[in-house]
Amino acid sequence: MVTGGSGFIGTHTCLELINAGVNVSIIDNFSNSVGESLERIERLSGKKVSFYEVDIRNKNSLQEVFKASDFSAVIHFAGLKAVGESVSYPVRYYQNNVLGTLNLLDVMSQYNVRKLVFSSSATVYGDPETLPIKEFFPRSATNPYGQSKLMVEHILEDLAKADPEWKIACLRYFNPVGAHSSGMIGEDPQDIPNNLMPYISQVAVGKREKLSIFGNDYPTVDGTGVRDYIHVTDLAKGHLAALNYLYSEQAESFSPFNLGRGQGISVLQLVNAFEKASGRKIPYEVVNRRPGDIAACYADAQRAKQLLGWKAHLGVEDMCKDAWRWQEMNPTGYK
Ligand code: NAD
Ligand code: UD1
C-alpha cells in the first residue's frame, strides 16, 4: 500500500516497485496531484494499479481499504509539504501529517500490518553544526511542516520501542529533483513552485520571467545556498531497498536513513547545469535571503549504503536533463 502514490515521489516509487514485481495499491486524495499521473504509471509499466481515492484523515475509509485487501507493508508519502503554507495554516499541516499518520498506524495495527517506510525530510536536522549530516545528529524544527515530520518520527520511535514487531524505515530525503527519463512523469506543482528546480524549469519553459536567488552572501562556495540534490529515480530505488531491508533478518524496529548523494551543489551551480542541459538561458536576480533558509545542507549517506545496499547513481546533469525533458514535454504539467 502506497499512500500519496499519485504525487511526485510516489509516482516514481510506484513505477520502480511495479517494475520490480511488487503488487502495489495506491491511496491518494488528490489534494496535490491529479489522476493522470496514475494513468501514466500504468502506461509506463503496462500494469493496472489498484487505486483508492481516500483521505488518510478519514479513518473509516482507511479501514474499508484495509479490510478489503491483504497488505504486507505500507510506504507512506501522503502529507502536505509547503513550508510557507505550513506557517500560515499550522492546523491543516498537523491534521494531515500527524493525525493522518496516527490514523494510518492505528489501522495498520488493527490489520496486523507492521512494516512501514516513512517519508521524512532532512529538514528534521534544522541548522546542523557540522557537515555532512549523519543520522544521529540532533534534530529540531523551525516551522510547522518540519515539526510535523519530527513529531511523526518521535511517534514512530515510541511505537517501535513499545512493540518490536514493527519494522519502520524512516527515510530522510535531501532535495529530490528531476523526473523519470521517459519524460512521462515528473513534479507538477499546483501553484507557484516553492522549490528551486521546478522554478528554474518553469523559467526555462517561459512560464516565469526570472528566478529569484534567495541571497548570495552565505558562507558557501559562491555565496548562494548549498543543497544535496538527488534524482527522484535514485530516491525511488531507495524505497525499494528500504522495503527489502524491512523483510530482512537484520531489520531494526526503527531505522533512520539519509537518502542523499552527499554532494553539495550551490544555487548558481544548479542554474549553470540547467542552462547547459536545456540550452536555455535562465535569467535571475539576487534578492534577500528566504527566512528559515540555511547556508548548506548535505548528507552522509553511508548508513544507507551499508544497510540498504543503496546509493545514488545519477548526477546533476541527469537531474537537469530529465527535469527539462519532463517540463518541455508537459509545459502545463499533467493537465
Ligand atoms: P506530493 O505533494 O507530490 O505528494 C504527496 C501526495 O500525498 C499527493 O499526491 C497528495 O495529493 C497526497 N496527500 C496529501 N495529503 C493527503 C491525505 N490527507 N490523504 C491522502 N493523500 C494525501 O509530495 P512529494 O514531493 O511526492 O512528497 C512525498 C512525501 O515526501 C511528503 O510526505 C513530503 O513531506 C516528503 N518529502 C518531500 C520532499 C520534497 O522535496 N519533495 C522532501 C522531503 C520530504
Ligand atoms: C525546502 C524546505 C524544506 C523541505 C524541502 C523539500 C524551506 C525553508 N525549506 O528546502 O523544509 O523539506 O524544501 O520540500 O522552505 N532557492 C532560490 N530561489 C527559489 C527557490 C529556492 O534561491 O526560488 C534556493 C534556496 O534558498 C535554497 C535552495 O535554492 O538555497 C534550495 O531551495 P528549495 O528547493 O526550496 O529546498 P530547501 O530550501 O532545501
Short mmCIF file of C-alpha atoms and ligand atoms in Angstrom, two decimals:
data_model
loop_
_atom_site.label_atom_id
_atom_site.label_comp_id
_atom_site.label_asym_id
_atom_site.label_seq_id
_atom_site.Cartn_x
_atom_site.Cartn_y
_atom_site.Cartn_z
CA MET A 1 0.00 0.00 0.00
CA VAL A 2 1.41 3.34 -1.04
CA THR A 3 -0.22 6.44 0.45
CA GLY A 4 0.28 9.62 -1.60
CA GLY A 5 1.23 7.42 -4.55
CA SER A 6 -0.07 9.88 -7.11
CA GLY A 7 2.38 12.62 -6.05
CA PHE A 8 5.89 13.44 -7.23
CA ILE A 9 7.98 10.90 -5.31
CA GLY A 10 5.09 8.43 -5.04
CA THR A 11 4.62 8.03 -8.80
CA HIS A 12 8.32 7.35 -9.37
CA THR A 13 8.43 4.91 -6.48
CA CYS A 14 5.30 3.05 -7.59
CA LEU A 15 6.81 2.63 -11.04
CA GLU A 16 10.03 1.18 -9.58
CA LEU A 17 8.03 -1.13 -7.31
CA ILE A 18 5.78 -2.38 -10.11
CA ASN A 19 8.79 -2.93 -12.39
CA ALA A 20 10.38 -4.98 -9.59
CA GLY A 21 7.29 -7.20 -9.43
CA VAL A 22 5.71 -5.72 -6.31
CA ASN A 23 1.93 -5.74 -6.19
CA VAL A 24 1.04 -2.10 -5.50
CA SER A 25 -2.14 -0.39 -4.28
CA ILE A 26 -2.35 3.37 -4.03
CA ILE A 27 -4.26 5.72 -1.73
CA ASP A 28 -4.46 9.43 -2.51
CA ASN A 29 -6.95 12.25 -2.02
CA PHE A 30 -5.60 14.28 -4.98
CA SER A 31 -5.07 17.31 -2.74
CA ASN A 32 -1.75 17.92 -4.51
CA SER A 33 -1.90 15.64 -7.55
CA VAL A 34 -4.15 14.50 -10.39
CA GLY A 35 -5.40 11.16 -11.67
CA GLU A 36 -3.47 11.49 -14.92
CA SER A 37 -0.26 10.60 -13.04
CA LEU A 38 -1.72 7.17 -12.28
CA GLU A 39 -2.61 6.63 -15.92
CA ARG A 40 0.98 7.45 -16.82
CA ILE A 41 2.28 4.87 -14.32
CA GLU A 42 0.00 2.31 -15.96
CA ARG A 43 1.18 3.28 -19.43
CA LEU A 44 4.85 3.09 -18.47
CA SER A 45 4.57 -0.19 -16.58
CA GLY A 46 1.93 -1.86 -18.73
CA LYS A 47 0.14 -2.90 -15.49
CA LYS A 48 -3.08 -1.80 -13.84
CA VAL A 49 -2.77 -0.27 -10.38
CA SER A 50 -5.47 -0.55 -7.75
CA PHE A 51 -6.35 2.91 -6.58
CA TYR A 52 -8.46 4.19 -3.69
CA GLU A 53 -9.44 7.85 -3.53
CA VAL A 54 -9.19 8.16 0.22
CA ASP A 55 -8.14 10.88 2.63
CA ILE A 56 -5.93 9.43 5.36
CA ARG A 57 -7.60 11.77 7.84
CA ASN A 58 -10.72 9.64 7.39
CA LYS A 59 -10.10 6.55 9.50
CA ASN A 60 -13.29 4.76 8.47
CA SER A 61 -12.35 4.93 4.81
CA LEU A 62 -8.85 3.69 5.60
CA GLN A 63 -10.36 0.76 7.47
CA GLU A 64 -12.55 -0.09 4.49
CA VAL A 65 -9.49 -0.24 2.24
CA PHE A 66 -7.50 -2.42 4.63
CA LYS A 67 -10.48 -4.70 5.22
CA ALA A 68 -10.85 -5.36 1.52
CA SER A 69 -7.16 -6.10 0.92
CA ASP A 70 -4.21 -8.05 2.22
CA PHE A 71 -1.33 -5.60 2.51
CA SER A 72 2.03 -6.67 3.86
CA ALA A 73 3.68 -3.25 4.07
CA VAL A 74 2.96 0.46 3.71
CA ILE A 75 5.01 3.21 2.11
CA HIS A 76 3.67 6.46 3.49
CA PHE A 77 4.13 9.55 1.30
CA ALA A 78 0.76 11.23 1.89
CA GLY A 79 1.23 14.61 3.51
CA LEU A 80 1.48 18.32 2.85
CA LYS A 81 4.93 19.74 2.19
CA ALA A 82 4.93 23.50 1.60
CA VAL A 83 6.89 25.19 4.39
CA GLY A 84 5.44 28.70 3.94
CA GLU A 85 1.88 27.38 3.81
CA SER A 86 2.52 25.39 6.99
CA VAL A 87 3.37 28.61 8.81
CA SER A 88 0.06 30.16 7.70
CA TYR A 89 -2.09 27.06 8.26
CA PRO A 90 -0.42 25.00 11.00
CA VAL A 91 -3.56 23.09 11.99
CA ARG A 92 -4.03 21.85 8.43
CA TYR A 93 -0.45 20.58 8.47
CA TYR A 94 -0.71 18.83 11.82
CA GLN A 95 -4.04 17.29 10.79
CA ASN A 96 -2.72 15.92 7.51
CA ASN A 97 0.76 14.92 8.54
CA VAL A 98 0.35 13.93 12.19
CA LEU A 99 -3.30 12.98 12.61
CA GLY A 100 -3.32 11.29 9.19
CA THR A 101 -0.29 9.22 10.17
CA LEU A 102 -1.81 8.31 13.54
CA ASN A 103 -4.93 7.05 11.75
CA LEU A 104 -2.78 5.02 9.40
CA LEU A 105 -0.74 3.48 12.24
CA ASP A 106 -3.90 2.58 14.11
CA VAL A 107 -5.47 0.89 11.09
CA MET A 108 -2.20 -0.88 10.26
CA SER A 109 -2.11 -2.28 13.82
CA GLN A 110 -5.71 -3.34 13.57
CA TYR A 111 -4.98 -5.30 10.38
CA ASN A 112 -1.61 -6.59 11.55
CA VAL A 113 0.48 -4.70 9.02
CA ARG A 114 3.68 -3.67 10.79
CA LYS A 115 6.14 -2.79 8.06
CA LEU A 116 6.33 0.90 7.25
CA VAL A 117 8.52 3.13 5.11
CA PHE A 118 8.01 6.74 6.16
CA SER A 119 8.83 9.90 4.16
CA SER A 120 10.76 12.13 6.47
CA SER A 121 12.99 15.02 5.49
CA ALA A 122 16.44 16.48 6.04
CA THR A 123 14.52 19.39 7.50
CA VAL A 124 14.46 17.46 10.82
CA TYR A 125 18.18 18.29 11.24
CA GLY A 126 17.41 22.03 11.49
CA ASP A 127 20.60 24.04 11.01
CA PRO A 128 23.34 21.42 11.52
CA GLU A 129 26.52 22.37 13.36
CA THR A 130 28.75 20.32 11.07
CA LEU A 131 28.51 18.69 7.64
CA PRO A 132 27.94 16.13 6.25
CA ILE A 133 24.86 15.24 8.27
CA LYS A 134 24.74 11.85 9.95
CA GLU A 135 21.58 10.14 11.19
CA PHE A 136 22.40 10.55 14.89
CA PHE A 137 22.74 14.35 14.64
CA PRO A 138 20.42 16.37 16.91
CA ARG A 139 17.00 17.10 15.44
CA SER A 140 14.94 20.27 15.59
CA ALA A 141 12.31 22.08 13.57
CA THR A 142 11.72 25.72 12.79
CA ASN A 143 8.30 25.57 11.13
CA PRO A 144 5.08 23.52 11.42
CA TYR A 145 5.96 21.36 8.38
CA GLY A 146 9.30 20.33 9.90
CA GLN A 147 7.67 19.99 13.31
CA SER A 148 5.06 17.61 11.86
CA LYS A 149 7.80 15.38 10.41
CA LEU A 150 9.69 15.43 13.70
CA MET A 151 6.54 14.62 15.69
CA VAL A 152 5.85 11.64 13.45
CA GLU A 153 9.45 10.46 13.85
CA HIS A 154 9.03 10.55 17.64
CA ILE A 155 5.72 8.70 17.43
CA LEU A 156 7.30 6.02 15.24
CA GLU A 157 10.26 5.65 17.64
CA ASP A 158 7.90 5.20 20.58
CA LEU A 159 5.85 2.68 18.65
CA ALA A 160 8.95 0.68 17.73
CA LYS A 161 10.06 0.65 21.37
CA ALA A 162 6.65 -0.44 22.60
CA ASP A 163 6.27 -3.21 20.03
CA PRO A 164 9.42 -4.50 18.32
CA GLU A 165 7.26 -6.39 15.83
CA TRP A 166 7.08 -3.07 13.99
CA LYS A 167 9.75 -2.62 11.34
CA ILE A 168 9.98 1.02 10.34
CA ALA A 169 12.37 2.67 7.89
CA CYS A 170 12.40 6.41 8.36
CA LEU A 171 13.81 7.92 5.15
CA ARG A 172 15.16 11.44 5.44
CA TYR A 173 15.19 12.82 1.91
CA PHE A 174 17.59 15.58 0.99
CA ASN A 175 16.48 17.54 -2.11
CA PRO A 176 14.57 15.33 -4.58
CA VAL A 177 14.59 16.71 -8.13
CA GLY A 178 14.45 15.51 -11.74
CA ALA A 179 11.90 13.28 -13.39
CA HIS A 180 11.54 9.85 -14.97
CA SER A 181 13.80 9.54 -18.03
CA SER A 182 10.74 8.94 -20.27
CA GLY A 183 9.53 12.49 -19.57
CA MET A 184 6.10 10.99 -18.78
CA ILE A 185 6.06 11.53 -15.02
CA GLY A 186 7.57 14.36 -13.01
CA GLU A 187 6.98 17.10 -10.49
CA ASP A 188 3.77 19.02 -11.12
CA PRO A 189 3.47 21.94 -8.67
CA GLN A 190 -0.17 23.01 -8.49
CA ASP A 191 0.84 26.61 -7.69
CA ILE A 192 3.93 28.83 -7.90
CA PRO A 193 6.81 26.44 -7.15
CA ASN A 194 8.47 26.88 -3.75
CA ASN A 195 11.45 24.72 -4.61
CA LEU A 196 14.38 25.66 -6.75
CA MET A 197 14.40 23.05 -9.54
CA PRO A 198 10.73 23.34 -10.59
CA TYR A 199 11.09 27.11 -10.50
CA ILE A 200 14.13 27.01 -12.78
CA SER A 201 12.28 24.64 -15.18
CA GLN A 202 9.31 27.00 -15.38
CA VAL A 203 11.62 29.94 -16.14
CA ALA A 204 13.30 27.85 -18.84
CA VAL A 205 9.98 26.99 -20.48
CA GLY A 206 8.89 30.65 -20.41
CA LYS A 207 6.19 30.25 -17.77
CA ARG A 208 8.02 32.54 -15.33
CA GLU A 209 10.10 35.57 -16.17
CA LYS A 210 13.13 35.07 -13.94
CA LEU A 211 14.44 33.20 -10.96
CA SER A 212 14.88 34.99 -7.64
CA ILE A 213 18.02 33.74 -5.93
CA PHE A 214 17.49 33.97 -2.19
CA GLY A 215 20.78 35.51 -1.06
CA ASN A 216 24.37 35.38 -2.30
CA ASP A 217 26.07 36.23 0.99
CA TYR A 218 26.12 32.78 2.58
CA PRO A 219 29.47 31.32 3.64
CA THR A 220 29.45 28.90 0.68
CA VAL A 221 31.46 28.36 -2.49
CA ASP A 222 29.77 31.27 -4.34
CA GLY A 223 27.59 32.80 -1.63
CA THR A 224 24.38 31.01 -2.68
CA GLY A 225 22.70 28.22 -0.70
CA VAL A 226 24.14 24.71 -0.98
CA ARG A 227 21.95 21.59 -1.02
CA ASP A 228 22.25 17.87 -1.67
CA TYR A 229 20.10 17.35 -4.80
CA ILE A 230 19.12 13.75 -5.51
CA HIS A 231 17.46 12.37 -8.64
CA VAL A 232 13.92 11.20 -7.89
CA THR A 233 14.60 7.86 -9.64
CA ASP A 234 17.51 7.19 -7.28
CA LEU A 235 15.25 8.16 -4.40
CA ALA A 236 12.51 5.83 -5.65
CA LYS A 237 15.02 2.96 -5.76
CA GLY A 238 15.93 3.82 -2.16
CA HIS A 239 12.36 2.95 -1.19
CA LEU A 240 12.61 -0.45 -2.80
CA ALA A 241 15.88 -1.04 -0.94
CA ALA A 242 14.26 0.08 2.33
CA LEU A 243 11.31 -2.23 1.76
CA ASN A 244 13.63 -5.19 1.15
CA TYR A 245 15.54 -4.27 4.32
CA LEU A 246 12.33 -4.40 6.37
CA TYR A 247 11.86 -8.02 5.31
CA SER A 248 15.44 -8.94 6.23
CA GLU A 249 16.66 -10.55 9.47
CA GLN A 250 18.78 -7.54 10.36
CA ALA A 251 15.92 -5.03 10.21
CA GLU A 252 15.67 -2.94 13.36
CA SER A 253 12.32 -1.76 14.68
CA PHE A 254 13.09 1.84 13.86
CA SER A 255 15.80 2.68 11.35
CA PRO A 256 16.54 6.19 10.10
CA PHE A 257 18.35 6.61 6.77
CA ASN A 258 19.65 9.68 4.97
CA LEU A 259 18.82 9.48 1.28
CA GLY A 260 21.11 11.93 -0.46
CA ARG A 261 24.20 11.93 -2.66
CA GLY A 262 26.48 13.51 -0.12
CA GLN A 263 27.44 16.26 -2.54
CA GLY A 264 26.64 19.92 -2.00
CA ILE A 265 25.58 21.97 -5.05
CA SER A 266 25.00 25.73 -4.91
CA VAL A 267 22.05 27.57 -6.48
CA LEU A 268 24.32 29.10 -9.11
CA GLN A 269 25.91 25.73 -9.90
CA LEU A 270 22.44 24.23 -10.43
CA VAL A 271 21.41 27.16 -12.64
CA ASN A 272 24.54 26.67 -14.76
CA ALA A 273 23.99 22.93 -15.04
CA PHE A 274 20.37 23.51 -16.08
CA GLU A 275 21.36 26.04 -18.72
CA LYS A 276 23.80 23.51 -20.18
CA ALA A 277 21.27 20.66 -20.12
CA SER A 278 18.43 22.68 -21.64
CA GLY A 279 20.28 25.08 -23.90
CA ARG A 280 18.10 27.83 -22.40
CA LYS A 281 19.24 30.93 -20.55
CA ILE A 282 17.89 31.27 -17.00
CA PRO A 283 17.58 34.96 -16.17
CA TYR A 284 17.88 35.62 -12.45
CA GLU A 285 18.17 38.35 -9.85
CA VAL A 286 19.59 38.08 -6.38
CA VAL A 287 17.10 39.04 -3.68
CA ASN A 288 17.07 38.83 0.13
CA ARG A 289 17.60 35.57 1.92
CA ARG A 290 14.43 33.50 2.42
CA PRO A 291 13.51 33.39 6.13
CA GLY A 292 14.28 29.99 7.65
CA ASP A 293 16.85 29.02 4.98
CA ILE A 294 20.20 27.62 6.00
CA ALA A 295 23.53 28.10 4.23
CA ALA A 296 24.36 24.50 3.46
CA CYS A 297 22.98 21.01 3.92
CA TYR A 298 24.26 17.69 2.61
CA ALA A 299 24.12 14.10 3.71
CA ASP A 300 26.45 11.44 4.87
CA ALA A 301 24.65 8.57 3.13
CA GLN A 302 26.98 5.78 4.33
CA ARG A 303 24.38 4.14 6.54
CA ALA A 304 22.01 3.61 3.60
CA LYS A 305 24.90 2.19 1.59
CA GLN A 306 25.91 -0.23 4.32
CA LEU A 307 22.49 -1.41 5.49
CA LEU A 308 20.31 -0.97 2.42
CA GLY A 309 22.96 -1.60 -0.21
CA TRP A 310 21.72 1.59 -1.85
CA LYS A 311 23.47 4.61 -3.23
CA ALA A 312 22.54 7.33 -5.68
CA HIS A 313 23.97 6.91 -9.19
CA LEU A 314 22.58 9.79 -11.21
CA GLY A 315 24.38 13.13 -11.25
CA VAL A 316 23.38 16.77 -11.64
CA GLU A 317 23.47 16.55 -15.42
CA ASP A 318 20.88 13.73 -15.41
CA MET A 319 18.74 15.61 -12.90
CA CYS A 320 18.67 18.72 -15.10
CA LYS A 321 18.21 16.84 -18.40
CA ASP A 322 15.33 14.80 -17.02
CA ALA A 323 13.66 17.76 -15.27
CA TRP A 324 13.89 19.65 -18.56
CA ARG A 325 12.55 16.77 -20.68
CA TRP A 326 9.53 16.49 -18.36
CA GLN A 327 8.96 20.26 -18.42
CA GLU A 328 9.32 20.52 -22.18
CA MET A 329 7.03 17.55 -22.88
CA ASN A 330 4.46 18.74 -20.31
CA PRO A 331 4.62 22.54 -20.22
CA THR A 332 1.43 22.70 -18.18
CA GLY A 333 2.13 19.61 -16.09
CA TYR A 334 -0.34 16.71 -16.24
CA LYS A 335 -3.26 18.95 -17.14
P1 NAD B 1 3.46 15.47 -3.34
O1 NAD B 1 2.62 16.57 -2.79
O2 NAD B 1 3.74 15.47 -4.78
O3 NAD B 1 2.81 14.06 -2.95
C1 NAD B 1 2.08 13.86 -1.78
C2 NAD B 1 0.79 13.16 -2.17
O4 NAD B 1 0.02 12.92 -0.97
C3 NAD B 1 -0.09 13.99 -3.11
O5 NAD B 1 -0.47 13.21 -4.20
C4 NAD B 1 -1.28 14.37 -2.25
O6 NAD B 1 -2.46 14.51 -3.02
C5 NAD B 1 -1.34 13.24 -1.25
N1 NAD B 1 -1.97 13.61 0.04
C6 NAD B 1 -1.71 14.69 0.80
N2 NAD B 1 -2.48 14.66 1.89
C7 NAD B 1 -3.24 13.54 1.82
C8 NAD B 1 -4.24 12.97 2.63
N3 NAD B 1 -4.64 13.57 3.75
N4 NAD B 1 -4.81 11.81 2.25
C9 NAD B 1 -4.42 11.20 1.11
N5 NAD B 1 -3.48 11.69 0.29
C10 NAD B 1 -2.91 12.85 0.64
O7 NAD B 1 4.80 15.46 -2.48
P2 NAD B 1 6.14 14.65 -2.72
O8 NAD B 1 7.18 15.61 -3.11
O9 NAD B 1 5.89 13.46 -3.55
O10 NAD B 1 6.45 14.23 -1.22
C11 NAD B 1 6.05 12.98 -0.69
C12 NAD B 1 6.39 12.95 0.79
O11 NAD B 1 7.79 13.17 0.94
C13 NAD B 1 5.69 14.02 1.62
O12 NAD B 1 5.34 13.44 2.87
C14 NAD B 1 6.76 15.07 1.82
O13 NAD B 1 6.59 15.80 3.01
C15 NAD B 1 8.02 14.22 1.87
N6 NAD B 1 9.22 14.97 1.45
C16 NAD B 1 9.25 15.58 0.22
C17 NAD B 1 10.37 16.30 -0.16
C18 NAD B 1 10.42 17.00 -1.50
O14 NAD B 1 11.29 17.86 -1.70
N7 NAD B 1 9.58 16.68 -2.47
C19 NAD B 1 11.47 16.39 0.70
C20 NAD B 1 11.41 15.75 1.93
C21 NAD B 1 10.27 15.03 2.29
C1 UD1 B 2 12.78 23.34 1.27
C2 UD1 B 2 12.19 23.45 2.65
C3 UD1 B 2 12.38 22.11 3.37
C4 UD1 B 2 11.72 21.00 2.58
C5 UD1 B 2 12.31 20.99 1.17
C6 UD1 B 2 11.63 19.99 0.29
C7 UD1 B 2 12.31 25.80 3.31
C8 UD1 B 2 12.96 26.78 4.23
N1 UD1 B 2 12.81 24.54 3.36
O1 UD1 B 2 14.13 23.01 1.40
O2 UD1 B 2 11.80 22.18 4.66
O3 UD1 B 2 11.97 19.75 3.20
O4 UD1 B 2 12.14 22.30 0.57
O5 UD1 B 2 10.31 20.34 0.01
O6 UD1 B 2 11.39 26.12 2.59
N2 UD1 B 2 16.11 28.96 -3.81
C9 UD1 B 2 16.24 30.15 -4.53
N3 UD1 B 2 15.16 30.56 -5.26
C10 UD1 B 2 13.98 29.88 -5.33
C11 UD1 B 2 13.87 28.67 -4.60
C12 UD1 B 2 14.94 28.26 -3.83
O7 UD1 B 2 17.29 30.79 -4.50
O8 UD1 B 2 13.05 30.33 -6.00
C13 UD1 B 2 17.27 28.46 -3.05
C14 UD1 B 2 17.03 28.31 -1.55
O9 UD1 B 2 17.36 29.50 -0.88
C15 UD1 B 2 17.98 27.15 -1.23
C16 UD1 B 2 17.98 26.31 -2.48
O10 UD1 B 2 17.56 27.17 -3.53
O11 UD1 B 2 19.27 27.63 -1.00
C17 UD1 B 2 17.05 25.11 -2.44
O12 UD1 B 2 15.75 25.54 -2.06
P1 UD1 B 2 14.49 24.55 -2.05
O13 UD1 B 2 14.41 23.83 -3.33
O14 UD1 B 2 13.30 25.34 -1.62
O15 UD1 B 2 14.86 23.47 -0.95
P2 UD1 B 2 15.27 23.66 0.59
O16 UD1 B 2 15.34 25.08 0.98
O17 UD1 B 2 16.47 22.83 0.83
#
